[in-house]
Amino acid sequence: MTLAATELEFRTVIGLEVHAQVLTQSKMFCSCSAEYASAPPNTHVCQVCMGLPGALPVINRSAIESVIRTGLALGCTIPPYCKLDRKNYFYPDLPKGYQVSQYDLPLCVDGQLTFTSEGVEKTAGITRVHIEEDTGRLLHRDEGGASVSLVDLNRSGVPLMEIVGEPDLTSPVEARDYLIALRQILRYIGASTGNMEEGAFRCDANISTRTADGSIVGEKVEIKNMNSFRAVERALIYEEERQRKLLAAGESIPQETRGWVDARGVTVSQRTKESAHDYRYFPEPDLPPLTIEASFVDSVQAALPELPAARKARFIESFGLGASDAELLTLERETADYFEVAVGSTTDRARQISNWLLNDVFGLQRERGLPFDAFPIEAQQLNQIVELVEAGDLTGSGAKSLLAGIEPGENARAVAERLNLLAVGDSDVIRAAALETLTANPAAVADYKGGKKAAIGRLMGDTIRATGGRGRPDTVRAILEELLSE
Amino acid sequence: MSVGSELTGLTIAQARDLLDAKEFSAVELTQAHLERIERLEPALKCHIEITPDVALAQATAADRAIGDGDQSPLTGIPTSLKDVLCTVDSHTTAGSQILKGYRSAYDATVVSKLRSAGAVFVGKGNTDEFAMGSSTENSSFFPTHNPWDIDRVPGGSSGGPAAAVAAAEAMFGLGSDTGGSIRQPAGFCGVVGLKPTYGRVSRFGLIAFASSLDQIGPFTRTVEDAAIVLEAIAGHDSKDSTSSPRDVPSFRGSLRTDLKGVRIGVAEEYSVSGMEAGVETAVANAIEQLALLGAEIVPVSLPHTRYALSTYYITAPAEASANLARFDGVRFGHSVDAPTIKEMYERTRGEGFGSEVKRRIMLGTYALSSGYYDAYYVKAQKVRTLIKQDFDRAFEQVDVIVAPTSPTTAFRIGDRIDDPYQMYLADVFTIPANMAGIPGISVPGGFSNDMPVGLQFLGQSFDEATLLAVAHAYEQSQPWVTMTPALQ
C-alpha cells in the first residue's frame, strides 16, 4: 500500500548525545597537558596516555568535579557511588585497545534542560552525564604516492563527558536550540569551551519517525559526523524527510547508524544493527569505584554560577532591559560579567550602558578583531563615559571618539579633556556655528519657517558638526530656535 | 673471608652484615653471582637477559654508598627481576615475541625503589608469556629448568626468578602472582615466595595480566629476607590507584621463633583427589610441627574454595583480554605490515602471541560478550565475593591458615603442556588468595620424591607481619632452609 505523504500526520522523535571535552589543565589519567590542539603531534604524551605496557591511570579530580558541576547545572542527581568501565574496541587512535568510560553507573543521572525554541520555552530530559577519555587523532596523508595514516596521541586521555538527552525533541530546529542552550551552560560553568570547530563539542543524534496515531513506527536511526549547529539541523531535516518518505511509501526503516555528508547534504548508511560493535564493557579494575560525598556535591552546587536563563530574567527584572538585549548580554558569561561590573551601583544607568555595550563597545571589539571575552575598554570606563553623556558633558560623537581613544587605567573625563572632546556649552561658539549653518542652508531655514519644524534636525546636525562634534545638543537647539524665531 | 662461591650461599641478612663490615665488596658479591650465572645458565635458563654491565655499575655505586655509610638493607644485593617488570636499562619482554626487543621508557615503581635502595640487577627472569602459565614452558623464548632436577619445570609463571634464587644466581628475585605465580614456583624450587596483600605493593610498571589479581612479591631463601625485601618494595604509590595508603610496618621486627597463642587454621578443602602422597605427608608433618611450636590448630571451613579455579579462569582472562589489547603493532613491539588495519592487527597478534595467551584472550572475550556477560563475568564476581567472605569468617577464628602450595611437586617438562586443565590444577591452592586479595607465602616444607614441597600460609589482608612471623617460626624449626640443590 502506498500513501501520499500528505495523507499521514507524522511525528519526529529526536534525542541527542553530546560529547564535550572537559576543560582541565591536565589529562584525565595523567599529568600531561590537556591543551592538545596547538601542540606538535605526540608532544603531550606519556606512558599512561600512550598506553605503554605497565602504565596505570590515576583519575583527575578536577575533571570529576567539572562533570558533577555540569550535572548539577542540568538539575541531575549525583549518585553517591559510581564506577568506571572499560569499553573494548580496536582502533589505531585508541592506544590501550579500550576506552575508559562509564557504563551502568554514571556520575550524574535524571536531569533536564530548559531552552527557548522559536519563542517557546521547552524542557527536555537529560538521561545521564558520564565521564570518559578522548581518543587520539588520525591524520591521513599522501606520502610519495602512498596513502599513510599517522597517529597523534596528544588528544588521547583528554577528559570528555557524554551528555545523553531523552528523546524529548520534536523537530530539527528544537534540536539545534537545545544544543545552543546546552553549549551556553557548559561555557557558563567553565566545564567546556564548547568549541565545535575544534571538536570540543560533538553531537550524535537519534531520530525516529512515527505517525501521530502510532499506527506506523519507524526504527531509531543514529546520525553522526555533524560538525556545526547548522549541520545538525540540516542533517535532521534531511533525515526527517527521508524517513517520512520511506514510511509513506510503506517501507520500513531499519535501525542503523548513518553519517552526515555535509558537502552533499545527505546522510549515508554506515552500520546496521547486525554489525554493531559488542564493546564488552566491564568494570575498570585499575580504578577503584568512586564514592561521591554529599558534602562535596553540596560545595560544587554552592559554587555554581548563575545560569544564563536565570541571569537573563534578572537583567530584565532588575535593570529594565528588553528581552532581546538581555539575551544578547547573557549569551556569554564574560559579557554578562562585564556588563554587571560596568553597571556597578548605578542601576539607573544600566539601560544606557547596555545600549553602548551592545552597539559601540561590541562594534569596536569586532573592528579590532578582539575575541568575545576581550573588551576594548574597561567596564568602569564605560560607566564613566555613559555618565558623561548623561550629564551632557559628552555628545554622542564625542563619546565614540573617547571610546576609541581611551587607554586602560585612564579616567574618561581626563581623557576627554586632554583630547578636547568635552561638550561645548559656550553660547558664543555655538551661536557662530549656528549662524554659519543658517547661512549655508537657506532651504532648510525656509522649510522651518514654512512650518516644517522637523527641519531643525538637519540644522542641528550641521551646527554640531561645525563645533567639531562637541556642541551640547540642548544649547544648539535653544540657540537655533532663538535665531530662527528672529 | 676470601672471595669465592660461598658468597652466593649467603642470605641477604648475612650478606648485609659482611658487606657493611667490608669483608667483601658489592662488586665481589656481584661478580660471584655473575660467574655462577655464566656457569649455570646453559642448563637452567633462568634469565631472558643477563645484565652484567648494569649489575657491575650498580655494585660499584653500592660500594661507594657503603663507604659513605649511606647504605640500605638491599645495597649491593644481586637480584633477578621477572621480565614483566619494566626497566629502562634492559629489555622488557613479558616472555613474549610481541615484545621482543622492547625497551621501556620508564621504570616500574618497584624497580625505582630497588634502584634507590642500591640493589644490583643481574638479569630479567624468565616467565610464562604474559605471566600466563604454571611451568614457564609458555615462555616464547625457552623453558626454565628446575635446579633440583633439570628435567623438571621450575613452576610458573615466575619460574625464572624462582629458579635463579634456588640456584643462587641471585640473592632475591621479584615475581608477580596473579593466581599463584610466585608461591607455586617458590614451592617447586624450594625457596620462599611471598604474595603480599593486593594493594600492598605498587603495580605501576608491571605488565598487567589481570589487574584485579596481580601483585608483585619477593623470592628469597629465608622468610627474614622476604620481610627485608617486602619492606623495601611496599607502600602507597600515587601512580597506582589501587595501592593502599596504609603504613608499612617493620615486618622484620615482628618475626618470632615460637607460636604460643597463635591460632592456625586447617581447611579440609585444601586437599584434592590426585594429590601427591608425599605432599600430603609433608603438610601433615608441618601441622604437627606447628602444634609443637605452640600453635593451636583449628579446623576451618572454606566451602567456596572449589569454585575458585573456575571463577578465576573467567575473571583473569576477561581482564587479560582487555589488558593485552594494547599489543596491536601500532606503537611498539612486533608489528606486521599489511594492506589494511584489520589485517595488520590479525597478523601482528597472530604471530606475536603464543597459544596459551590466545586461548586466554578468547576465553576472556567470550566471558565478556553480550549475552554471556551475566552468566560468566558477573557470576564469577559474585563467587569471588563468597570466596572472600569464606576467608573473612575463617579469620574470625584463626590468625593464619596453613595449606599445601600445590597438589604436587614439580612435574616433568612437557608432561602437562598439552593439557591446559592439568596445568591449571597446579594453581588450585594458590588461586583463592588472589581472588580474596589476601597475602600468602610459600616456604620450603620438606621433600617428596627428592623434590621440594611448598608449604603455604595464608593471612589476613594487610597482616603480612603475622604471616611472616608464623612462616619464620616454622622455617627456623626445620632443616629445609639449609638444603640446596646439588648443582655443578
JSON list of N, CA, C and O in Angstrom, two decimals, chain A residues 50-58 86 88 90-92 95-96 98 278 280-283 286 288, chain B residues 102 106 203-206 211 238-242 322-323 325-326 331-332 341 345 365 368-370 373:
[
{"chain": "A", "resi": 50, "resn": "MET", "atom": "N", "xyz": [49.81, 7.05, 26.29]},
{"chain": "A", "resi": 50, "resn": "MET", "atom": "CA", "xyz": [50.23, 6.28, 25.11]},
{"chain": "A", "resi": 50, "resn": "MET", "atom": "C", "xyz": [49.89, 4.81, 25.27]},
{"chain": "A", "resi": 50, "resn": "MET", "atom": "O", "xyz": [50.12, 4.02, 24.36]},
{"chain": "A", "resi": 51, "resn": "GLY", "atom": "N", "xyz": [49.39, 4.44, 26.45]},
{"chain": "A", "resi": 51, "resn": "GLY", "atom": "CA", "xyz": [49.04, 3.03, 26.68]},
{"chain": "A", "resi": 51, "resn": "GLY", "atom": "C", "xyz": [50.24, 2.11, 26.66]},
{"chain": "A", "resi": 51, "resn": "GLY", "atom": "O", "xyz": [50.15, 0.98, 26.19]},
{"chain": "A", "resi": 52, "resn": "LEU", "atom": "N", "xyz": [51.39, 2.58, 27.17]},
{"chain": "A", "resi": 52, "resn": "LEU", "atom": "CA", "xyz": [52.56, 1.71, 27.19]},
{"chain": "A", "resi": 52, "resn": "LEU", "atom": "C", "xyz": [52.35, 0.58, 28.20]},
{"chain": "A", "resi": 52, "resn": "LEU", "atom": "O", "xyz": [51.61, 0.75, 29.17]},
{"chain": "A", "resi": 53, "resn": "PRO", "atom": "N", "xyz": [53.00, -0.56, 27.98]},
{"chain": "A", "resi": 53, "resn": "PRO", "atom": "CA", "xyz": [52.83, -1.68, 28.91]},
{"chain": "A", "resi": 53, "resn": "PRO", "atom": "C", "xyz": [53.16, -1.26, 30.35]},
{"chain": "A", "resi": 53, "resn": "PRO", "atom": "O", "xyz": [54.14, -0.55, 30.58]},
{"chain": "A", "resi": 54, "resn": "GLY", "atom": "N", "xyz": [52.33, -1.68, 31.29]},
{"chain": "A", "resi": 54, "resn": "GLY", "atom": "CA", "xyz": [52.59, -1.44, 32.71]},
{"chain": "A", "resi": 54, "resn": "GLY", "atom": "C", "xyz": [52.04, -0.12, 33.25]},
{"chain": "A", "resi": 54, "resn": "GLY", "atom": "O", "xyz": [51.99, 0.06, 34.46]},
{"chain": "A", "resi": 55, "resn": "ALA", "atom": "N", "xyz": [51.64, 0.79, 32.37]},
{"chain": "A", "resi": 55, "resn": "ALA", "atom": "CA", "xyz": [51.17, 2.10, 32.86]},
{"chain": "A", "resi": 55, "resn": "ALA", "atom": "C", "xyz": [49.77, 1.97, 33.46]},
{"chain": "A", "resi": 55, "resn": "ALA", "atom": "O", "xyz": [48.97, 1.15, 33.03]},
{"chain": "A", "resi": 56, "resn": "LEU", "atom": "N", "xyz": [49.49, 2.80, 34.47]},
{"chain": "A", "resi": 56, "resn": "LEU", "atom": "CA", "xyz": [48.20, 2.75, 35.16]},
{"chain": "A", "resi": 56, "resn": "LEU", "atom": "C", "xyz": [47.59, 4.15, 35.22]},
{"chain": "A", "resi": 56, "resn": "LEU", "atom": "O", "xyz": [48.31, 5.14, 35.30]},
{"chain": "A", "resi": 57, "resn": "PRO", "atom": "N", "xyz": [46.26, 4.22, 35.21]},
{"chain": "A", "resi": 57, "resn": "PRO", "atom": "CA", "xyz": [45.59, 5.53, 35.27]},
{"chain": "A", "resi": 57, "resn": "PRO", "atom": "C", "xyz": [45.42, 6.04, 36.70]},
{"chain": "A", "resi": 57, "resn": "PRO", "atom": "O", "xyz": [45.26, 5.26, 37.63]},
{"chain": "A", "resi": 58, "resn": "VAL", "atom": "N", "xyz": [45.50, 7.35, 36.85]},
{"chain": "A", "resi": 58, "resn": "VAL", "atom": "CA", "xyz": [45.16, 8.00, 38.12]},
{"chain": "A", "resi": 58, "resn": "VAL", "atom": "C", "xyz": [44.16, 9.10, 37.79]},
{"chain": "A", "resi": 58, "resn": "VAL", "atom": "O", "xyz": [44.41, 9.93, 36.92]},
{"chain": "A", "resi": 86, "resn": "ARG", "atom": "N", "xyz": [35.60, -0.33, 31.26]},
{"chain": "A", "resi": 86, "resn": "ARG", "atom": "CA", "xyz": [36.36, -0.38, 30.02]},
{"chain": "A", "resi": 86, "resn": "ARG", "atom": "C", "xyz": [35.42, -0.70, 28.86]},
{"chain": "A", "resi": 86, "resn": "ARG", "atom": "O", "xyz": [34.62, -1.63, 28.95]},
{"chain": "A", "resi": 88, "resn": "ASN", "atom": "N", "xyz": [35.68, -1.88, 25.13]},
{"chain": "A", "resi": 88, "resn": "ASN", "atom": "CA", "xyz": [36.72, -2.53, 24.33]},
{"chain": "A", "resi": 88, "resn": "ASN", "atom": "C", "xyz": [36.47, -2.44, 22.83]},
{"chain": "A", "resi": 88, "resn": "ASN", "atom": "O", "xyz": [35.41, -2.88, 22.35]},
{"chain": "A", "resi": 90, "resn": "PHE", "atom": "N", "xyz": [39.10, -2.11, 18.95]},
{"chain": "A", "resi": 90, "resn": "PHE", "atom": "CA", "xyz": [40.41, -1.83, 18.36]},
{"chain": "A", "resi": 90, "resn": "PHE", "atom": "C", "xyz": [40.31, -0.67, 17.39]},
{"chain": "A", "resi": 90, "resn": "PHE", "atom": "O", "xyz": [39.44, -0.64, 16.52]},
{"chain": "A", "resi": 91, "resn": "TYR", "atom": "N", "xyz": [41.19, 0.29, 17.53]},
{"chain": "A", "resi": 91, "resn": "TYR", "atom": "CA", "xyz": [41.35, 1.34, 16.53]},
{"chain": "A", "resi": 91, "resn": "TYR", "atom": "C", "xyz": [42.69, 2.02, 16.78]},
{"chain": "A", "resi": 91, "resn": "TYR", "atom": "O", "xyz": [43.09, 2.15, 17.94]},
{"chain": "A", "resi": 92, "resn": "PRO", "atom": "N", "xyz": [43.38, 2.44, 15.73]},
{"chain": "A", "resi": 92, "resn": "PRO", "atom": "CA", "xyz": [44.75, 2.95, 15.96]},
{"chain": "A", "resi": 92, "resn": "PRO", "atom": "C", "xyz": [44.81, 4.22, 16.83]},
{"chain": "A", "resi": 92, "resn": "PRO", "atom": "O", "xyz": [45.85, 4.52, 17.39]},
{"chain": "A", "resi": 95, "resn": "PRO", "atom": "N", "xyz": [44.93, 3.93, 22.13]},
{"chain": "A", "resi": 95, "resn": "PRO", "atom": "CA", "xyz": [46.18, 3.20, 22.40]},
{"chain": "A", "resi": 95, "resn": "PRO", "atom": "C", "xyz": [46.03, 1.97, 23.29]},
{"chain": "A", "resi": 95, "resn": "PRO", "atom": "O", "xyz": [46.77, 1.01, 23.12]},
{"chain": "A", "resi": 96, "resn": "LYS", "atom": "N", "xyz": [45.12, 1.95, 24.22]},
{"chain": "A", "resi": 96, "resn": "LYS", "atom": "CA", "xyz": [45.03, 0.79, 25.11]},
{"chain": "A", "resi": 96, "resn": "LYS", "atom": "C", "xyz": [44.16, -0.32, 24.52]},
{"chain": "A", "resi": 96, "resn": "LYS", "atom": "O", "xyz": [44.10, -1.41, 25.07]},
{"chain": "A", "resi": 98, "resn": "TYR", "atom": "N", "xyz": [41.11, -0.14, 24.63]},
{"chain": "A", "resi": 98, "resn": "TYR", "atom": "CA", "xyz": [39.84, 0.08, 25.32]},
{"chain": "A", "resi": 98, "resn": "TYR", "atom": "C", "xyz": [39.80, 1.54, 25.76]},
{"chain": "A", "resi": 98, "resn": "TYR", "atom": "O", "xyz": [40.84, 2.18, 25.95]},
{"chain": "A", "resi": 278, "resn": "ASP", "atom": "N", "xyz": [30.21, -5.13, 19.74]},
{"chain": "A", "resi": 278, "resn": "ASP", "atom": "CA", "xyz": [29.99, -5.61, 21.10]},
{"chain": "A", "resi": 278, "resn": "ASP", "atom": "C", "xyz": [31.16, -5.07, 21.90]},
{"chain": "A", "resi": 278, "resn": "ASP", "atom": "O", "xyz": [32.29, -5.54, 21.77]},
{"chain": "A", "resi": 280, "resn": "ARG", "atom": "N", "xyz": [31.85, -5.12, 25.02]},
{"chain": "A", "resi": 280, "resn": "ARG", "atom": "CA", "xyz": [32.31, -5.93, 26.15]},
{"chain": "A", "resi": 280, "resn": "ARG", "atom": "C", "xyz": [32.71, -5.06, 27.36]},
{"chain": "A", "resi": 280, "resn": "ARG", "atom": "O", "xyz": [33.79, -5.16, 27.90]},
{"chain": "A", "resi": 281, "resn": "TYR", "atom": "N", "xyz": [31.80, -4.20, 27.73]},
{"chain": "A", "resi": 281, "resn": "TYR", "atom": "CA", "xyz": [32.06, -3.35, 28.92]},
{"chain": "A", "resi": 281, "resn": "TYR", "atom": "C", "xyz": [32.29, -4.22, 30.15]},
{"chain": "A", "resi": 281, "resn": "TYR", "atom": "O", "xyz": [31.59, -5.22, 30.35]},
{"chain": "A", "resi": 282, "resn": "PHE", "atom": "N", "xyz": [33.23, -3.83, 30.97]},
{"chain": "A", "resi": 282, "resn": "PHE", "atom": "CA", "xyz": [33.34, -4.43, 32.31]},
{"chain": "A", "resi": 282, "resn": "PHE", "atom": "C", "xyz": [34.05, -3.43, 33.21]},
{"chain": "A", "resi": 282, "resn": "PHE", "atom": "O", "xyz": [34.71, -2.51, 32.73]},
{"chain": "A", "resi": 283, "resn": "PRO", "atom": "N", "xyz": [33.90, -3.57, 34.53]},
{"chain": "A", "resi": 283, "resn": "PRO", "atom": "CA", "xyz": [34.45, -2.56, 35.45]},
{"chain": "A", "resi": 283, "resn": "PRO", "atom": "C", "xyz": [35.96, -2.41, 35.31]},
{"chain": "A", "resi": 283, "resn": "PRO", "atom": "O", "xyz": [36.68, -3.42, 35.24]},
{"chain": "A", "resi": 286, "resn": "ASP", "atom": "N", "xyz": [41.65, -1.12, 37.25]},
{"chain": "A", "resi": 286, "resn": "ASP", "atom": "CA", "xyz": [42.76, -0.27, 37.69]},
{"chain": "A", "resi": 286, "resn": "ASP", "atom": "C", "xyz": [42.29, 0.95, 38.47]},
{"chain": "A", "resi": 286, "resn": "ASP", "atom": "O", "xyz": [43.12, 1.70, 38.98]},
{"chain": "A", "resi": 288, "resn": "PRO", "atom": "N", "xyz": [39.58, 2.15, 41.52]},
{"chain": "A", "resi": 288, "resn": "PRO", "atom": "CA", "xyz": [38.54, 1.78, 42.48]},
{"chain": "A", "resi": 288, "resn": "PRO", "atom": "C", "xyz": [37.27, 2.59, 42.20]},
{"chain": "A", "resi": 288, "resn": "PRO", "atom": "O", "xyz": [37.34, 3.68, 41.63]},
{"chain": "B", "resi": 102, "resn": "TYR", "atom": "N", "xyz": [61.70, -4.96, 23.01]},
{"chain": "B", "resi": 102, "resn": "TYR", "atom": "CA", "xyz": [61.06, -3.75, 23.56]},
{"chain": "B", "resi": 102, "resn": "TYR", "atom": "C", "xyz": [61.87, -3.18, 24.72]},
{"chain": "B", "resi": 102, "resn": "TYR", "atom": "O", "xyz": [62.31, -3.90, 25.59]},
{"chain": "B", "resi": 106, "resn": "TYR", "atom": "N", "xyz": [60.30, 3.81, 30.91]},
{"chain": "B", "resi": 106, "resn": "TYR", "atom": "CA", "xyz": [60.26, 4.16, 32.33]},
{"chain": "B", "resi": 106, "resn": "TYR", "atom": "C", "xyz": [60.46, 2.91, 33.18]},
{"chain": "B", "resi": 106, "resn": "TYR", "atom": "O", "xyz": [60.29, 1.79, 32.69]},
{"chain": "B", "resi": 203, "resn": "ARG", "atom": "N", "xyz": [51.65, -1.69, 41.51]},
{"chain": "B", "resi": 203, "resn": "ARG", "atom": "CA", "xyz": [51.70, -2.44, 40.26]},
{"chain": "B", "resi": 203, "resn": "ARG", "atom": "C", "xyz": [52.16, -1.57, 39.09]},
{"chain": "B", "resi": 203, "resn": "ARG", "atom": "O", "xyz": [52.22, -2.03, 37.95]},
{"chain": "B", "resi": 204, "resn": "PHE", "atom": "N", "xyz": [52.46, -0.30, 39.35]},
{"chain": "B", "resi": 204, "resn": "PHE", "atom": "CA", "xyz": [52.83, 0.60, 38.25]},
{"chain": "B", "resi": 204, "resn": "PHE", "atom": "C", "xyz": [54.11, 0.08, 37.59]},
{"chain": "B", "resi": 204, "resn": "PHE", "atom": "O", "xyz": [55.13, -0.09, 38.26]},
{"chain": "B", "resi": 205, "resn": "GLY", "atom": "N", "xyz": [54.04, -0.18, 36.30]},
{"chain": "B", "resi": 205, "resn": "GLY", "atom": "CA", "xyz": [55.20, -0.69, 35.59]},
{"chain": "B", "resi": 205, "resn": "GLY", "atom": "C", "xyz": [55.27, -2.21, 35.56]},
{"chain": "B", "resi": 205, "resn": "GLY", "atom": "O", "xyz": [56.22, -2.78, 35.04]},
{"chain": "B", "resi": 206, "resn": "LEU", "atom": "N", "xyz": [54.28, -2.87, 36.11]},
{"chain": "B", "resi": 206, "resn": "LEU", "atom": "CA", "xyz": [54.14, -4.32, 35.97]},
{"chain": "B", "resi": 206, "resn": "LEU", "atom": "C", "xyz": [53.26, -4.55, 34.75]},
{"chain": "B", "resi": 206, "resn": "LEU", "atom": "O", "xyz": [52.12, -4.05, 34.71]},
{"chain": "B", "resi": 211, "resn": "SER", "atom": "N", "xyz": [44.46, -7.26, 36.21]},
{"chain": "B", "resi": 211, "resn": "SER", "atom": "CA", "xyz": [44.74, -6.12, 37.08]},
{"chain": "B", "resi": 211, "resn": "SER", "atom": "C", "xyz": [44.19, -6.27, 38.49]},
{"chain": "B", "resi": 211, "resn": "SER", "atom": "O", "xyz": [44.79, -5.76, 39.44]},
{"chain": "B", "resi": 238, "resn": "SER", "atom": "N", "xyz": [51.40, 6.96, 44.35]},
{"chain": "B", "resi": 238, "resn": "SER", "atom": "CA", "xyz": [50.39, 7.84, 43.75]},
{"chain": "B", "resi": 238, "resn": "SER", "atom": "C", "xyz": [50.13, 7.47, 42.29]},
{"chain": "B", "resi": 238, "resn": "SER", "atom": "O", "xyz": [49.14, 7.93, 41.71]},
{"chain": "B", "resi": 239, "resn": "LYS", "atom": "N", "xyz": [50.99, 6.64, 41.68]},
{"chain": "B", "resi": 239, "resn": "LYS", "atom": "CA", "xyz": [50.77, 6.26, 40.28]},
{"chain": "B", "resi": 239, "resn": "LYS", "atom": "C", "xyz": [49.91, 5.01, 40.15]},
{"chain": "B", "resi": 239, "resn": "LYS", "atom": "O", "xyz": [49.57, 4.60, 39.04]},
{"chain": "B", "resi": 240, "resn": "ASP", "atom": "N", "xyz": [49.59, 4.36, 41.27]},
{"chain": "B", "resi": 240, "resn": "ASP", "atom": "CA", "xyz": [48.72, 3.17, 41.23]},
{"chain": "B", "resi": 240, "resn": "ASP", "atom": "C", "xyz": [47.53, 3.42, 42.16]},
{"chain": "B", "resi": 240, "resn": "ASP", "atom": "O", "xyz": [47.65, 3.39, 43.38]},
{"chain": "B", "resi": 241, "resn": "SER", "atom": "N", "xyz": [46.37, 3.65, 41.55]},
{"chain": "B", "resi": 241, "resn": "SER", "atom": "CA", "xyz": [45.17, 3.99, 42.33]},
{"chain": "B", "resi": 241, "resn": "SER", "atom": "C", "xyz": [44.70, 2.85, 43.20]},
{"chain": "B", "resi": 241, "resn": "SER", "atom": "O", "xyz": [43.87, 3.05, 44.09]},
{"chain": "B", "resi": 242, "resn": "THR", "atom": "N", "xyz": [45.18, 1.63, 42.92]},
{"chain": "B", "resi": 242, "resn": "THR", "atom": "CA", "xyz": [44.75, 0.51, 43.74]},
{"chain": "B", "resi": 242, "resn": "THR", "atom": "C", "xyz": [45.76, 0.19, 44.85]},
{"chain": "B", "resi": 242, "resn": "THR", "atom": "O", "xyz": [45.58, -0.75, 45.59]},
{"chain": "B", "resi": 322, "resn": "ALA", "atom": "N", "xyz": [41.34, -7.48, 27.79]},
{"chain": "B", "resi": 322, "resn": "ALA", "atom": "CA", "xyz": [41.43, -6.02, 27.61]},
{"chain": "B", "resi": 322, "resn": "ALA", "atom": "C", "xyz": [42.88, -5.55, 27.79]},
{"chain": "B", "resi": 322, "resn": "ALA", "atom": "O", "xyz": [43.38, -4.73, 27.02]},
{"chain": "B", "resi": 323, "resn": "ASN", "atom": "N", "xyz": [43.56, -6.09, 28.81]},
{"chain": "B", "resi": 323, "resn": "ASN", "atom": "CA", "xyz": [44.93, -5.64, 29.08]},
{"chain": "B", "resi": 323, "resn": "ASN", "atom": "C", "xyz": [45.87, -5.89, 27.90]},
{"chain": "B", "resi": 323, "resn": "ASN", "atom": "O", "xyz": [46.82, -5.14, 27.70]},
{"chain": "B", "resi": 325, "resn": "ALA", "atom": "N", "xyz": [45.02, -5.87, 24.75]},
{"chain": "B", "resi": 325, "resn": "ALA", "atom": "CA", "xyz": [44.55, -5.24, 23.51]},
{"chain": "B", "resi": 325, "resn": "ALA", "atom": "C", "xyz": [45.56, -4.21, 23.00]},
{"chain": "B", "resi": 325, "resn": "ALA", "atom": "O", "xyz": [45.61, -3.91, 21.81]},
{"chain": "B", "resi": 326, "resn": "ARG", "atom": "N", "xyz": [46.36, -3.64, 23.92]},
{"chain": "B", "resi": 326, "resn": "ARG", "atom": "CA", "xyz": [47.31, -2.59, 23.50]},
{"chain": "B", "resi": 326, "resn": "ARG", "atom": "C", "xyz": [48.45, -3.12, 22.64]},
{"chain": "B", "resi": 326, "resn": "ARG", "atom": "O", "xyz": [49.16, -2.35, 22.02]},
{"chain": "B", "resi": 331, "resn": "ARG", "atom": "N", "xyz": [52.17, 1.07, 18.06]},
{"chain": "B", "resi": 331, "resn": "ARG", "atom": "CA", "xyz": [53.14, 1.97, 18.70]},
{"chain": "B", "resi": 331, "resn": "ARG", "atom": "C", "xyz": [54.46, 1.32, 19.10]},
{"chain": "B", "resi": 331, "resn": "ARG", "atom": "O", "xyz": [55.46, 1.98, 19.26]},
{"chain": "B", "resi": 332, "resn": "PHE", "atom": "N", "xyz": [54.44, 0.04, 19.38]},
{"chain": "B", "resi": 332, "resn": "PHE", "atom": "CA", "xyz": [55.67, -0.60, 19.89]},
{"chain": "B", "resi": 332, "resn": "PHE", "atom": "C", "xyz": [55.57, -2.10, 19.65]},
{"chain": "B", "resi": 332, "resn": "PHE", "atom": "O", "xyz": [54.49, -2.62, 19.35]},
{"chain": "B", "resi": 341, "resn": "ILE", "atom": "N", "xyz": [44.22, -2.16, 8.17]},
{"chain": "B", "resi": 341, "resn": "ILE", "atom": "CA", "xyz": [44.48, -2.11, 9.61]},
{"chain": "B", "resi": 341, "resn": "ILE", "atom": "C", "xyz": [44.03, -3.40, 10.27]},
{"chain": "B", "resi": 341, "resn": "ILE", "atom": "O", "xyz": [44.68, -3.92, 11.18]},
{"chain": "B", "resi": 345, "resn": "TYR", "atom": "N", "xyz": [46.38, -5.89, 12.49]},
{"chain": "B", "resi": 345, "resn": "TYR", "atom": "CA", "xyz": [46.10, -6.39, 13.84]},
{"chain": "B", "resi": 345, "resn": "TYR", "atom": "C", "xyz": [46.17, -7.92, 13.88]},
{"chain": "B", "resi": 345, "resn": "TYR", "atom": "O", "xyz": [46.81, -8.50, 14.76]},
{"chain": "B", "resi": 365, "resn": "THR", "atom": "N", "xyz": [37.37, -12.89, 26.17]},
{"chain": "B", "resi": 365, "resn": "THR", "atom": "CA", "xyz": [36.49, -12.18, 25.23]},
{"chain": "B", "resi": 365, "resn": "THR", "atom": "C", "xyz": [35.10, -12.80, 25.26]},
{"chain": "B", "resi": 365, "resn": "THR", "atom": "O", "xyz": [34.09, -12.09, 25.30]},
{"chain": "B", "resi": 368, "resn": "LEU", "atom": "N", "xyz": [33.07, -11.95, 28.38]},
{"chain": "B", "resi": 368, "resn": "LEU", "atom": "CA", "xyz": [32.58, -10.56, 28.44]},
{"chain": "B", "resi": 368, "resn": "LEU", "atom": "C", "xyz": [31.56, -10.24, 27.34]},
{"chain": "B", "resi": 368, "resn": "LEU", "atom": "O", "xyz": [31.01, -9.15, 27.29]},
{"chain": "B", "resi": 369, "resn": "SER", "atom": "N", "xyz": [31.32, -11.21, 26.46]},
{"chain": "B", "resi": 369, "resn": "SER", "atom": "CA", "xyz": [30.47, -10.93, 25.30]},
{"chain": "B", "resi": 369, "resn": "SER", "atom": "C", "xyz": [29.02, -10.69, 25.69]},
{"chain": "B", "resi": 369, "resn": "SER", "atom": "O", "xyz": [28.53, -11.25, 26.67]},
{"chain": "B", "resi": 370, "resn": "SER", "atom": "N", "xyz": [28.40, -9.89, 24.88]},
{"chain": "B", "resi": 370, "resn": "SER", "atom": "CA", "xyz": [26.99, -9.60, 25.05]},
{"chain": "B", "resi": 370, "resn": "SER", "atom": "C", "xyz": [26.20, -10.92, 25.05]},
{"chain": "B", "resi": 370, "resn": "SER", "atom": "O", "xyz": [26.39, -11.77, 24.20]},
{"chain": "B", "resi": 373, "resn": "TYR", "atom": "N", "xyz": [27.83, -12.19, 29.40]},
{"chain": "B", "resi": 373, "resn": "TYR", "atom": "CA", "xyz": [28.47, -11.40, 30.47]},
{"chain": "B", "resi": 373, "resn": "TYR", "atom": "C", "xyz": [27.90, -11.73, 31.84]},
{"chain": "B", "resi": 373, "resn": "TYR", "atom": "O", "xyz": [28.64, -11.99, 32.79]}
]
